[in-house]
């Protein structure tokens, strides 16, 4: 969120702690076991804590908890501070709902830590830097050669990360235009009409024109050729989504990248990997979407989605400092410590960053791979079962997208719509919301089930049984009863009804957003 960190080059990692001294390793032959005695009798106590790359294997939860707790003991005592920062602690949401007790304890013990206070809490800041390095390397940030190191920072979810990415792209574009003696007053950004609302916000807030690649009734992601054809001299960058919030499909970053190169365009690509950044590297590692593509200059990811951390933490990494203009970064001395700051926020609790570090070293690459593979299997099972029930599948299977299932009724098959089924499922305690798809899709409606860590096969079977039951209930309703049901849903589940009561009347019925113009409903992240 606050501290920009450079991802160390490979040759820098094994440098000794003190210049002039060799870096020694403890002989681990007496304790070859993973964890059979006490924490301090295990091999982990004789090894460095992971700092630059995710470990290959898992770490016992007791060890991860104790090692991080010991590290954080070097922070100052918040009881000696005058500041008292506050804190805040769904089946349809991508947000993480389940963590181990050990990480919950670590996060609870860190609620009072103000992450901005680098002087008072240096270990918390260092833990953020470790996370940035691990995530950057997971995304194949360049770590060899003499080029400047990649940089990154934590954020308040992907929304802030996207804001920062748009700011950086706009400033870099503007600097180049001014240097060339050209006007710099009409920037635009290219993105899918299925983007999450934070992209609309970023463009509107920072006065960047939105140029949309619209979805179609049979295509729910960008078309690479159409995307590149929209590029002009005022384009600050292209957004490519690794896992759209509606159908979870991965947009083809490589095709966009290759077309730009083929046409000799130096347009930047930003990857919105909010949902897929912690999935694709483990389920489809061969998929090229990250810094392996030369036009990809920045990537964001949400730690509180498939990064498996409670809300809300996000991350952003830039390929090199040249893509984050220096004038956006503030070198400040706050509470006695020098630091580089690029953020929309300032004070913030340290707990989510600590939770992310716990998950990275506790699970390791093997743990994340196991979880994401299981989720993908469950999603494929649910998708195939729904197809047998007669639904049209809108999401991808076999790891070609997020572990979520988007589906709809066949055209004209039912006297009711997806919203009616969602309403019936709520009566069975399932939150499986219905959405109106992105514009230019003939007003397609859909339902979406997010497969998360706690969604086991037995729960999946129960959901399928309840979907079948709810369809039978709706099929048996007469016309008048169905009409009353639809009217009730319209009155209590839309912006004109109960939900709309949360919005000041002055701001209702707006016409400037995709939802206001086209009736698209934004999926819950």
mmCIF file of N, CA and C in Angstrom, residues 122-249:
data_model
loop_
_atom_site.group_PDB
_atom_site.id
_atom_site.type_symbol
_atom_site.label_atom_id
_atom_site.label_comp_id
_atom_site.label_asym_id
_atom_site.label_seq_id
_atom_site.Cartn_x
_atom_site.Cartn_y
_atom_site.Cartn_z
ATOM 1 N N UNK A 122 9.072 -1.900 11.577
ATOM 2 C CA UNK A 122 9.919 -2.212 10.414
ATOM 3 C C UNK A 122 9.724 -3.629 9.885
ATOM 4 N N UNK A 123 9.405 -4.583 10.761
ATOM 5 C CA UNK A 123 9.243 -5.953 10.304
ATOM 6 C C UNK A 123 7.984 -6.118 9.461
ATOM 7 N N UNK A 124 6.938 -5.401 9.814
ATOM 8 C CA UNK A 124 5.715 -5.453 9.004
ATOM 9 C C UNK A 124 5.989 -4.932 7.601
ATOM 10 N N UNK A 125 6.770 -3.847 7.516
ATOM 11 C CA UNK A 125 7.136 -3.302 6.205
ATOM 12 C C UNK A 125 7.998 -4.286 5.429
ATOM 13 N N UNK A 126 8.921 -4.960 6.132
ATOM 14 C CA UNK A 126 9.786 -5.930 5.468
ATOM 15 C C UNK A 126 8.984 -7.132 4.973
ATOM 16 N N UNK A 127 7.965 -7.528 5.745
ATOM 17 C CA UNK A 127 7.107 -8.634 5.325
ATOM 18 C C UNK A 127 6.355 -8.268 4.050
ATOM 19 N N UNK A 128 5.922 -6.999 3.935
ATOM 20 C CA UNK A 128 5.309 -6.563 2.685
ATOM 21 C C UNK A 128 6.285 -6.717 1.530
ATOM 22 N N UNK A 129 7.542 -6.310 1.745
ATOM 23 C CA UNK A 129 8.539 -6.409 0.686
ATOM 24 C C UNK A 129 8.768 -7.860 0.258
ATOM 25 N N UNK A 130 8.720 -8.783 1.217
ATOM 26 C CA UNK A 130 8.874 -10.200 0.893
ATOM 27 C C UNK A 130 7.715 -10.669 0.001
ATOM 28 N N UNK A 131 6.502 -10.223 0.343
ATOM 29 C CA UNK A 131 5.325 -10.595 -0.451
ATOM 30 C C UNK A 131 5.437 -10.054 -1.870
ATOM 31 N N UNK A 132 5.856 -8.792 -1.997
ATOM 32 C CA UNK A 132 6.007 -8.185 -3.329
ATOM 33 C C UNK A 132 6.979 -9.000 -4.171
ATOM 34 N N UNK A 133 8.094 -9.395 -3.560
ATOM 35 C CA UNK A 133 9.099 -10.172 -4.284
ATOM 36 C C UNK A 133 8.559 -11.527 -4.712
ATOM 37 N N UNK A 134 7.868 -12.231 -3.803
ATOM 38 C CA UNK A 134 7.322 -13.549 -4.122
ATOM 39 C C UNK A 134 6.276 -13.462 -5.235
ATOM 40 N N UNK A 135 5.402 -12.467 -5.143
ATOM 41 C CA UNK A 135 4.336 -12.310 -6.130
ATOM 42 C C UNK A 135 4.926 -11.883 -7.477
ATOM 43 N N UNK A 136 5.902 -10.973 -7.451
ATOM 44 C CA UNK A 136 6.557 -10.557 -8.689
ATOM 45 C C UNK A 136 7.212 -11.721 -9.405
ATOM 46 N N UNK A 137 7.890 -12.583 -8.653
ATOM 47 C CA UNK A 137 8.536 -13.750 -9.252
ATOM 48 C C UNK A 137 7.503 -14.770 -9.735
ATOM 49 N N UNK A 138 6.395 -14.889 -9.002
ATOM 50 C CA UNK A 138 5.313 -15.771 -9.445
ATOM 51 C C UNK A 138 4.799 -15.333 -10.813
ATOM 52 N N UNK A 139 4.823 -14.016 -11.063
ATOM 53 C CA UNK A 139 4.362 -13.456 -12.337
ATOM 54 C C UNK A 139 5.500 -13.307 -13.349
ATOM 55 N N UNK A 140 6.635 -13.936 -13.062
ATOM 56 C CA UNK A 140 7.775 -13.934 -13.973
ATOM 57 C C UNK A 140 8.342 -12.545 -14.248
ATOM 58 N N UNK A 141 8.367 -11.716 -13.212
ATOM 59 C CA UNK A 141 9.041 -10.430 -13.334
ATOM 60 C C UNK A 141 10.509 -10.672 -13.644
ATOM 61 N N UNK A 142 11.128 -9.874 -14.503
ATOM 62 C CA UNK A 142 12.530 -10.099 -14.860
ATOM 63 C C UNK A 142 13.445 -9.954 -13.647
ATOM 64 N N UNK A 143 14.250 -10.968 -13.394
ATOM 65 C CA UNK A 143 15.159 -10.949 -12.245
ATOM 66 C C UNK A 143 16.593 -11.263 -12.653
ATOM 67 N N UNK A 144 16.860 -11.257 -13.942
ATOM 68 C CA UNK A 144 18.224 -11.461 -14.423
ATOM 69 C C UNK A 144 18.624 -10.276 -15.289
ATOM 70 N N UNK A 145 19.877 -10.190 -15.612
ATOM 71 C CA UNK A 145 20.354 -9.109 -16.470
ATOM 72 C C UNK A 145 20.623 -7.842 -15.684
ATOM 73 N N UNK A 146 20.997 -6.823 -16.418
ATOM 74 C CA UNK A 146 21.406 -5.563 -15.803
ATOM 75 C C UNK A 146 20.300 -4.519 -15.786
ATOM 76 N N UNK A 147 19.114 -4.852 -16.290
ATOM 77 C CA UNK A 147 18.015 -3.886 -16.287
ATOM 78 C C UNK A 147 17.584 -3.582 -14.865
ATOM 79 N N UNK A 148 16.925 -2.443 -14.695
ATOM 80 C CA UNK A 148 16.451 -2.071 -13.363
ATOM 81 C C UNK A 148 15.414 -3.069 -12.869
ATOM 82 N N UNK A 149 15.405 -3.269 -11.561
ATOM 83 C CA UNK A 149 14.539 -4.272 -10.967
ATOM 84 C C UNK A 149 13.075 -3.869 -11.032
ATOM 85 N N UNK A 150 12.196 -4.883 -11.113
ATOM 86 C CA UNK A 150 10.757 -4.637 -11.040
ATOM 87 C C UNK A 150 10.405 -4.060 -9.678
ATOM 88 N N UNK A 151 9.319 -3.299 -9.618
ATOM 89 C CA UNK A 151 8.887 -2.683 -8.365
ATOM 90 C C UNK A 151 7.418 -3.002 -8.126
ATOM 91 N N UNK A 152 7.034 -2.982 -6.873
ATOM 92 C CA UNK A 152 5.640 -3.268 -6.545
ATOM 93 C C UNK A 152 5.293 -2.819 -5.157
ATOM 94 N N UNK A 153 4.024 -2.886 -4.829
ATOM 95 C CA UNK A 153 3.557 -2.459 -3.522
ATOM 96 C C UNK A 153 2.236 -3.134 -3.194
ATOM 97 N N UNK A 154 1.884 -3.161 -1.926
ATOM 98 C CA UNK A 154 0.566 -3.641 -1.512
ATOM 99 C C UNK A 154 -0.434 -2.507 -1.639
ATOM 100 N N UNK A 155 -1.704 -2.858 -1.753
ATOM 101 C CA UNK A 155 -2.764 -1.865 -1.925
ATOM 102 C C UNK A 155 -3.993 -2.301 -1.131
ATOM 103 N N UNK A 156 -4.991 -1.429 -1.093
ATOM 104 C CA UNK A 156 -6.274 -1.800 -0.502
ATOM 105 C C UNK A 156 -7.097 -2.475 -1.600
ATOM 106 N N UNK A 157 -6.926 -3.782 -1.740
ATOM 107 C CA UNK A 157 -7.608 -4.523 -2.787
ATOM 108 C C UNK A 157 -7.105 -4.157 -4.173
ATOM 109 N N UNK A 158 -7.704 -4.786 -5.198
ATOM 110 C CA UNK A 158 -7.309 -4.483 -6.572
ATOM 111 C C UNK A 158 -7.833 -3.140 -7.049
ATOM 112 N N UNK A 159 -8.846 -2.608 -6.379
ATOM 113 C CA UNK A 159 -9.379 -1.319 -6.820
ATOM 114 C C UNK A 159 -8.321 -0.233 -6.736
ATOM 115 N N UNK A 160 -7.636 -0.157 -5.591
ATOM 116 C CA UNK A 160 -6.579 0.841 -5.481
ATOM 117 C C UNK A 160 -5.441 0.520 -6.443
ATOM 118 N N UNK A 161 -5.107 -0.752 -6.593
ATOM 119 C CA UNK A 161 -4.037 -1.138 -7.513
ATOM 120 C C UNK A 161 -4.344 -0.689 -8.933
ATOM 121 N N UNK A 162 -5.599 -0.840 -9.355
ATOM 122 C CA UNK A 162 -6.003 -0.430 -10.705
ATOM 123 C C UNK A 162 -5.943 1.086 -10.847
ATOM 124 N N UNK A 163 -6.356 1.783 -9.812
ATOM 125 C CA UNK A 163 -6.235 3.250 -9.835
ATOM 126 C C UNK A 163 -4.779 3.654 -10.043
ATOM 127 N N UNK A 164 -3.875 3.025 -9.316
ATOM 128 C CA UNK A 164 -2.454 3.355 -9.426
ATOM 129 C C UNK A 164 -1.921 2.998 -10.814
ATOM 130 N N UNK A 165 -2.367 1.879 -11.361
ATOM 131 C CA UNK A 165 -1.916 1.462 -12.689
ATOM 132 C C UNK A 165 -2.346 2.462 -13.754
ATOM 133 N N UNK A 166 -3.599 2.918 -13.670
ATOM 134 C CA UNK A 166 -4.104 3.892 -14.642
ATOM 135 C C UNK A 166 -3.351 5.211 -14.513
ATOM 136 N N UNK A 167 -3.104 5.639 -13.285
ATOM 137 C CA UNK A 167 -2.331 6.863 -13.076
ATOM 138 C C UNK A 167 -0.951 6.759 -13.710
ATOM 139 N N UNK A 168 -0.275 5.640 -13.483
ATOM 140 C CA UNK A 168 1.079 5.460 -14.018
ATOM 141 C C UNK A 168 1.068 5.442 -15.543
ATOM 142 N N UNK A 169 0.113 4.724 -16.145
ATOM 143 C CA UNK A 169 0.037 4.681 -17.609
ATOM 144 C C UNK A 169 -0.263 6.051 -18.195
ATOM 145 N N UNK A 170 -1.175 6.781 -17.553
ATOM 146 C CA UNK A 170 -1.525 8.109 -18.054
ATOM 147 C C UNK A 170 -0.333 9.052 -17.981
ATOM 148 N N UNK A 171 0.359 9.052 -16.866
ATOM 149 C CA UNK A 171 1.495 9.958 -16.703
ATOM 150 C C UNK A 171 2.609 9.623 -17.693
ATOM 151 N N UNK A 172 2.911 8.345 -17.872
ATOM 152 C CA UNK A 172 3.959 7.955 -18.817
ATOM 153 C C UNK A 172 3.588 8.383 -20.235
ATOM 154 N N UNK A 173 2.328 8.167 -20.622
ATOM 155 C CA UNK A 173 1.863 8.585 -21.941
ATOM 156 C C UNK A 173 1.951 10.097 -22.097
ATOM 157 N N UNK A 174 1.521 10.813 -21.076
ATOM 158 C CA UNK A 174 1.524 12.281 -21.133
ATOM 159 C C UNK A 174 2.947 12.825 -21.251
ATOM 160 N N UNK A 175 3.869 12.270 -20.490
ATOM 161 C CA UNK A 175 5.263 12.710 -20.563
ATOM 162 C C UNK A 175 5.828 12.531 -21.973
ATOM 163 N N UNK A 176 5.509 11.384 -22.585
ATOM 164 C CA UNK A 176 6.014 11.115 -23.937
ATOM 165 C C UNK A 176 5.403 12.068 -24.957
ATOM 166 N N UNK A 177 4.126 12.375 -24.803
ATOM 167 C CA UNK A 177 3.455 13.299 -25.729
ATOM 168 C C UNK A 177 4.031 14.703 -25.615
ATOM 169 N N UNK A 178 4.230 15.161 -24.391
ATOM 170 C CA UNK A 178 4.776 16.505 -24.188
ATOM 171 C C UNK A 178 6.204 16.584 -24.729
ATOM 172 N N UNK A 179 6.991 15.558 -24.489
ATOM 173 C CA UNK A 179 8.376 15.534 -24.986
ATOM 174 C C UNK A 179 8.428 15.586 -26.510
ATOM 175 N N UNK A 180 7.384 15.025 -27.158
ATOM 176 C CA UNK A 180 7.336 15.025 -28.620
ATOM 177 C C UNK A 180 6.634 16.262 -29.166
ATOM 178 N N UNK A 181 6.233 17.174 -28.271
ATOM 179 C CA UNK A 181 5.557 18.395 -28.698
ATOM 180 C C UNK A 181 4.154 18.170 -29.209
ATOM 181 N N UNK A 182 3.498 17.148 -28.688
ATOM 182 C CA UNK A 182 2.145 16.817 -29.126
ATOM 183 C C UNK A 182 1.141 17.070 -28.009
ATOM 184 N N UNK A 183 -0.129 17.295 -28.344
ATOM 185 C CA UNK A 183 -1.146 17.523 -27.303
ATOM 186 C C UNK A 183 -1.332 16.287 -26.435
ATOM 187 N N UNK A 184 -1.618 16.531 -25.144
ATOM 188 C CA UNK A 184 -1.769 15.432 -24.187
ATOM 189 C C UNK A 184 -3.032 15.617 -23.364
ATOM 190 N N UNK A 185 -4.097 16.053 -24.009
ATOM 191 C CA UNK A 185 -5.312 16.389 -23.270
ATOM 192 C C UNK A 185 -6.474 15.452 -23.559
ATOM 193 N N UNK A 186 -6.232 14.344 -24.297
ATOM 194 C CA UNK A 186 -7.353 13.472 -24.637
ATOM 195 C C UNK A 186 -6.977 11.997 -24.536
ATOM 196 N N UNK A 187 -6.507 11.553 -23.368
ATOM 197 C CA UNK A 187 -6.096 10.160 -23.216
ATOM 198 C C UNK A 187 -7.280 9.201 -23.247
ATOM 199 N N UNK A 188 -7.038 7.978 -23.716
ATOM 200 C CA UNK A 188 -8.074 6.950 -23.675
ATOM 201 C C UNK A 188 -7.459 5.625 -23.248
ATOM 202 N N UNK A 189 -8.304 4.735 -22.775
ATOM 203 C CA UNK A 189 -7.870 3.401 -22.370
ATOM 204 C C UNK A 189 -8.842 2.385 -22.952
ATOM 205 N N UNK A 190 -8.326 1.246 -23.403
ATOM 206 C CA UNK A 190 -9.128 0.231 -24.078
ATOM 207 C C UNK A 190 -9.364 -0.940 -23.133
ATOM 208 N N UNK A 191 -10.618 -1.386 -23.049
ATOM 209 C CA UNK A 191 -10.954 -2.476 -22.138
ATOM 210 C C UNK A 191 -12.261 -3.133 -22.555
ATOM 211 N N UNK A 192 -12.511 -4.304 -21.990
ATOM 212 C CA UNK A 192 -13.738 -5.043 -22.262
ATOM 213 C C UNK A 192 -14.927 -4.372 -21.592
ATOM 214 N N UNK A 193 -16.099 -4.531 -22.182
ATOM 215 C CA UNK A 193 -17.314 -4.004 -21.555
ATOM 216 C C UNK A 193 -17.713 -4.842 -20.350
ATOM 217 N N UNK A 194 -16.989 -5.945 -20.094
ATOM 218 C CA UNK A 194 -17.260 -6.795 -18.930
ATOM 219 C C UNK A 194 -16.357 -6.445 -17.758
ATOM 220 N N UNK A 195 -15.705 -5.295 -17.809
ATOM 221 C CA UNK A 195 -14.810 -4.926 -16.721
ATOM 222 C C UNK A 195 -15.571 -4.703 -15.418
ATOM 223 N N UNK A 196 -14.852 -4.876 -14.322
ATOM 224 C CA UNK A 196 -15.416 -4.552 -13.016
ATOM 225 C C UNK A 196 -15.535 -3.034 -12.900
ATOM 226 N N UNK A 197 -16.438 -2.563 -12.062
ATOM 227 C CA UNK A 197 -16.765 -1.140 -12.015
ATOM 228 C C UNK A 197 -15.568 -0.271 -11.634
ATOM 229 N N UNK A 198 -14.570 -0.826 -10.953
ATOM 230 C CA UNK A 198 -13.426 -0.001 -10.564
ATOM 231 C C UNK A 198 -12.692 0.541 -11.781
ATOM 232 N N UNK A 199 -12.756 -0.152 -12.917
ATOM 233 C CA UNK A 199 -12.124 0.374 -14.126
ATOM 234 C C UNK A 199 -12.880 1.595 -14.651
ATOM 235 N N UNK A 200 -14.209 1.556 -14.576
ATOM 236 C CA UNK A 200 -14.993 2.732 -14.935
ATOM 237 C C UNK A 200 -14.668 3.903 -14.026
ATOM 238 N N UNK A 201 -14.536 3.600 -12.739
ATOM 239 C CA UNK A 201 -14.197 4.647 -11.776
ATOM 240 C C UNK A 201 -12.844 5.271 -12.088
ATOM 241 N N UNK A 202 -11.851 4.420 -12.314
ATOM 242 C CA UNK A 202 -10.497 4.917 -12.574
ATOM 243 C C UNK A 202 -10.478 5.839 -13.789
ATOM 244 N N UNK A 203 -11.153 5.426 -14.861
ATOM 245 C CA UNK A 203 -11.179 6.252 -16.070
ATOM 246 C C UNK A 203 -11.905 7.569 -15.814
ATOM 247 N N UNK A 204 -13.021 7.496 -15.099
ATOM 248 C CA UNK A 204 -13.800 8.713 -14.838
ATOM 249 C C UNK A 204 -13.073 9.639 -13.880
ATOM 250 N N UNK A 205 -12.550 9.106 -12.805
ATOM 251 C CA UNK A 205 -11.891 9.924 -11.801
ATOM 252 C C UNK A 205 -10.653 10.613 -12.353
ATOM 253 N N UNK A 206 -9.917 9.925 -13.242
ATOM 254 C CA UNK A 206 -8.660 10.482 -13.737
ATOM 255 C C UNK A 206 -8.775 11.016 -15.155
ATOM 256 N N UNK A 207 -10.008 11.235 -15.603
ATOM 257 C CA UNK A 207 -10.306 11.892 -16.877
ATOM 258 C C UNK A 207 -9.624 11.212 -18.054
ATOM 259 N N UNK A 208 -9.911 9.922 -18.187
ATOM 260 C CA UNK A 208 -9.425 9.120 -19.304
ATOM 261 C C UNK A 208 -10.639 8.567 -20.038
ATOM 262 N N UNK A 209 -10.694 8.749 -21.349
ATOM 263 C CA UNK A 209 -11.829 8.263 -22.139
ATOM 264 C C UNK A 209 -11.851 6.733 -22.141
ATOM 265 N N UNK A 210 -13.035 6.153 -21.978
ATOM 266 C CA UNK A 210 -13.200 4.706 -21.999
ATOM 267 C C UNK A 210 -13.530 4.236 -23.420
ATOM 268 N N UNK A 211 -12.711 3.374 -23.979
ATOM 269 C CA UNK A 211 -12.969 2.786 -25.287
ATOM 270 C C UNK A 211 -13.213 1.296 -25.079
ATOM 271 N N UNK A 212 -14.441 0.846 -25.339
ATOM 272 C CA UNK A 212 -14.846 -0.512 -24.997
ATOM 273 C C UNK A 212 -14.791 -1.466 -26.186
ATOM 274 N N UNK A 213 -14.316 -2.667 -25.894
ATOM 275 C CA UNK A 213 -14.472 -3.794 -26.800
ATOM 276 C C UNK A 213 -15.694 -4.548 -26.282
ATOM 277 N N UNK A 214 -16.805 -4.442 -26.972
ATOM 278 C CA UNK A 214 -18.058 -4.975 -26.461
ATOM 279 C C UNK A 214 -18.134 -6.491 -26.631
ATOM 280 N N UNK A 215 -18.733 -7.113 -25.630
ATOM 281 C CA UNK A 215 -18.993 -8.546 -25.701
ATOM 282 C C UNK A 215 -20.085 -8.809 -26.736
ATOM 283 N N UNK A 216 -20.307 -10.063 -27.059
ATOM 284 C CA UNK A 216 -21.370 -10.450 -27.989
ATOM 285 C C UNK A 216 -22.135 -11.610 -27.375
ATOM 286 N N UNK A 217 -23.265 -12.014 -27.967
ATOM 287 C CA UNK A 217 -24.039 -13.116 -27.375
ATOM 288 C C UNK A 217 -23.265 -14.421 -27.225
ATOM 289 N N UNK A 218 -22.201 -14.608 -27.992
ATOM 290 C CA UNK A 218 -21.419 -15.845 -27.886
ATOM 291 C C UNK A 218 -19.948 -15.596 -27.561
ATOM 292 N N UNK A 219 -19.607 -14.363 -27.186
ATOM 293 C CA UNK A 219 -18.229 -14.046 -26.787
ATOM 294 C C UNK A 219 -18.284 -13.069 -25.618
ATOM 295 N N UNK A 220 -17.697 -13.487 -24.491
ATOM 296 C CA UNK A 220 -17.808 -12.703 -23.264
ATOM 297 C C UNK A 220 -16.481 -12.075 -22.842
ATOM 298 N N UNK A 221 -15.511 -12.081 -23.736
ATOM 299 C CA UNK A 221 -14.205 -11.467 -23.488
ATOM 300 C C UNK A 221 -13.844 -10.604 -24.689
ATOM 301 N N UNK A 222 -12.723 -9.913 -24.588
ATOM 302 C CA UNK A 222 -12.310 -9.060 -25.699
ATOM 303 C C UNK A 222 -11.906 -9.880 -26.927
ATOM 304 N N UNK A 223 -12.071 -9.305 -28.095
ATOM 305 C CA UNK A 223 -11.548 -9.862 -29.330
ATOM 306 C C UNK A 223 -10.204 -9.189 -29.583
ATOM 307 N N UNK A 224 -9.088 -9.924 -29.614
ATOM 308 C CA UNK A 224 -7.764 -9.303 -29.737
ATOM 309 C C UNK A 224 -7.620 -8.386 -30.946
ATOM 310 N N UNK A 225 -8.120 -8.807 -32.101
ATOM 311 C CA UNK A 225 -7.994 -7.984 -33.308
ATOM 312 C C UNK A 225 -8.737 -6.672 -33.156
ATOM 313 N N UNK A 226 -9.970 -6.754 -32.674
ATOM 314 C CA UNK A 226 -10.763 -5.535 -32.461
ATOM 315 C C UNK A 226 -10.106 -4.639 -31.431
ATOM 316 N N UNK A 227 -9.530 -5.241 -30.406
ATOM 317 C CA UNK A 227 -8.855 -4.479 -29.355
ATOM 318 C C UNK A 227 -7.717 -3.658 -29.917
ATOM 319 N N UNK A 228 -6.833 -4.295 -30.655
ATOM 320 C CA UNK A 228 -5.659 -3.601 -31.209
ATOM 321 C C UNK A 228 -6.079 -2.556 -32.240
ATOM 322 N N UNK A 229 -7.147 -2.818 -32.984
ATOM 323 C CA UNK A 229 -7.617 -1.847 -33.984
ATOM 324 C C UNK A 229 -8.136 -0.562 -33.343
ATOM 325 N N UNK A 230 -8.491 -0.616 -32.054
ATOM 326 C CA UNK A 230 -8.970 0.583 -31.363
ATOM 327 C C UNK A 230 -7.840 1.489 -30.904
ATOM 328 N N UNK A 231 -6.614 1.001 -30.931
ATOM 329 C CA UNK A 231 -5.474 1.786 -30.451
ATOM 330 C C UNK A 231 -5.217 2.972 -31.370
ATOM 331 N N UNK A 232 -5.015 4.134 -30.734
ATOM 332 C CA UNK A 232 -4.594 5.310 -31.491
ATOM 333 C C UNK A 232 -3.506 6.033 -30.707
ATOM 334 N N UNK A 233 -3.103 7.194 -31.169
ATOM 335 C CA UNK A 233 -1.989 7.903 -30.535
ATOM 336 C C UNK A 233 -2.317 8.376 -29.122
ATOM 337 N N UNK A 234 -3.604 8.404 -28.771
ATOM 338 C CA UNK A 234 -4.000 8.850 -27.438
ATOM 339 C C UNK A 234 -4.242 7.696 -26.459
ATOM 340 N N UNK A 235 -3.968 6.476 -26.878
ATOM 341 C CA UNK A 235 -4.201 5.315 -26.015
ATOM 342 C C UNK A 235 -3.085 5.183 -24.988
ATOM 343 N N UNK A 236 -3.446 5.233 -23.711
ATOM 344 C CA UNK A 236 -2.442 5.100 -22.657
ATOM 345 C C UNK A 236 -2.136 3.645 -22.359
ATOM 346 N N UNK A 237 -3.056 2.739 -22.707
ATOM 347 C CA UNK A 237 -2.832 1.323 -22.445
ATOM 348 C C UNK A 237 -4.074 0.497 -22.705
ATOM 349 N N UNK A 238 -3.880 -0.825 -22.635
ATOM 350 C CA UNK A 238 -4.953 -1.795 -22.832
ATOM 351 C C UNK A 238 -5.095 -2.614 -21.561
ATOM 352 N N UNK A 239 -6.324 -2.788 -21.114
ATOM 353 C CA UNK A 239 -6.602 -3.665 -19.974
ATOM 354 C C UNK A 239 -6.985 -5.045 -20.493
ATOM 355 N N UNK A 240 -6.274 -6.062 -20.013
ATOM 356 C CA UNK A 240 -6.613 -7.453 -20.325
ATOM 357 C C UNK A 240 -6.929 -8.144 -19.009
ATOM 358 N N UNK A 241 -8.078 -8.815 -18.937
ATOM 359 C CA UNK A 241 -8.552 -9.379 -17.677
ATOM 360 C C UNK A 241 -8.223 -10.866 -17.596
ATOM 361 N N UNK A 242 -7.539 -11.252 -16.545
ATOM 362 C CA UNK A 242 -7.253 -12.666 -16.308
ATOM 363 C C UNK A 242 -8.334 -13.211 -15.381
ATOM 364 N N UNK A 243 -9.497 -13.509 -15.990
ATOM 365 C CA UNK A 243 -10.631 -14.023 -15.224
ATOM 366 C C UNK A 243 -11.690 -12.973 -15.020
ATOM 367 N N UNK A 244 -12.598 -12.827 -15.998
ATOM 368 C CA UNK A 244 -13.646 -11.824 -15.888
ATOM 369 C C UNK A 244 -14.600 -12.176 -14.755
ATOM 370 N N UNK A 245 -15.190 -11.163 -14.160
ATOM 371 C CA UNK A 245 -16.042 -11.407 -12.999
ATOM 372 C C UNK A 245 -17.345 -12.115 -13.373
ATOM 373 N N UNK A 246 -17.776 -12.049 -14.623
ATOM 374 C CA UNK A 246 -19.016 -12.717 -15.023
ATOM 375 C C UNK A 246 -18.805 -14.209 -15.259
ATOM 376 N N UNK A 247 -17.942 -14.552 -16.211
ATOM 377 C CA UNK A 247 -17.788 -15.943 -16.620
ATOM 378 C C UNK A 247 -16.453 -16.554 -16.191
ATOM 379 N N UNK A 248 -15.541 -15.738 -15.661
ATOM 380 C CA UNK A 248 -14.262 -16.257 -15.198
ATOM 381 C C UNK A 248 -13.272 -16.578 -16.296
ATOM 382 N N UNK A 249 -13.621 -16.311 -17.552
ATOM 383 C CA UNK A 249 -12.748 -16.661 -18.676
ATOM 384 C C UNK A 249 -11.509 -15.769 -18.707
#
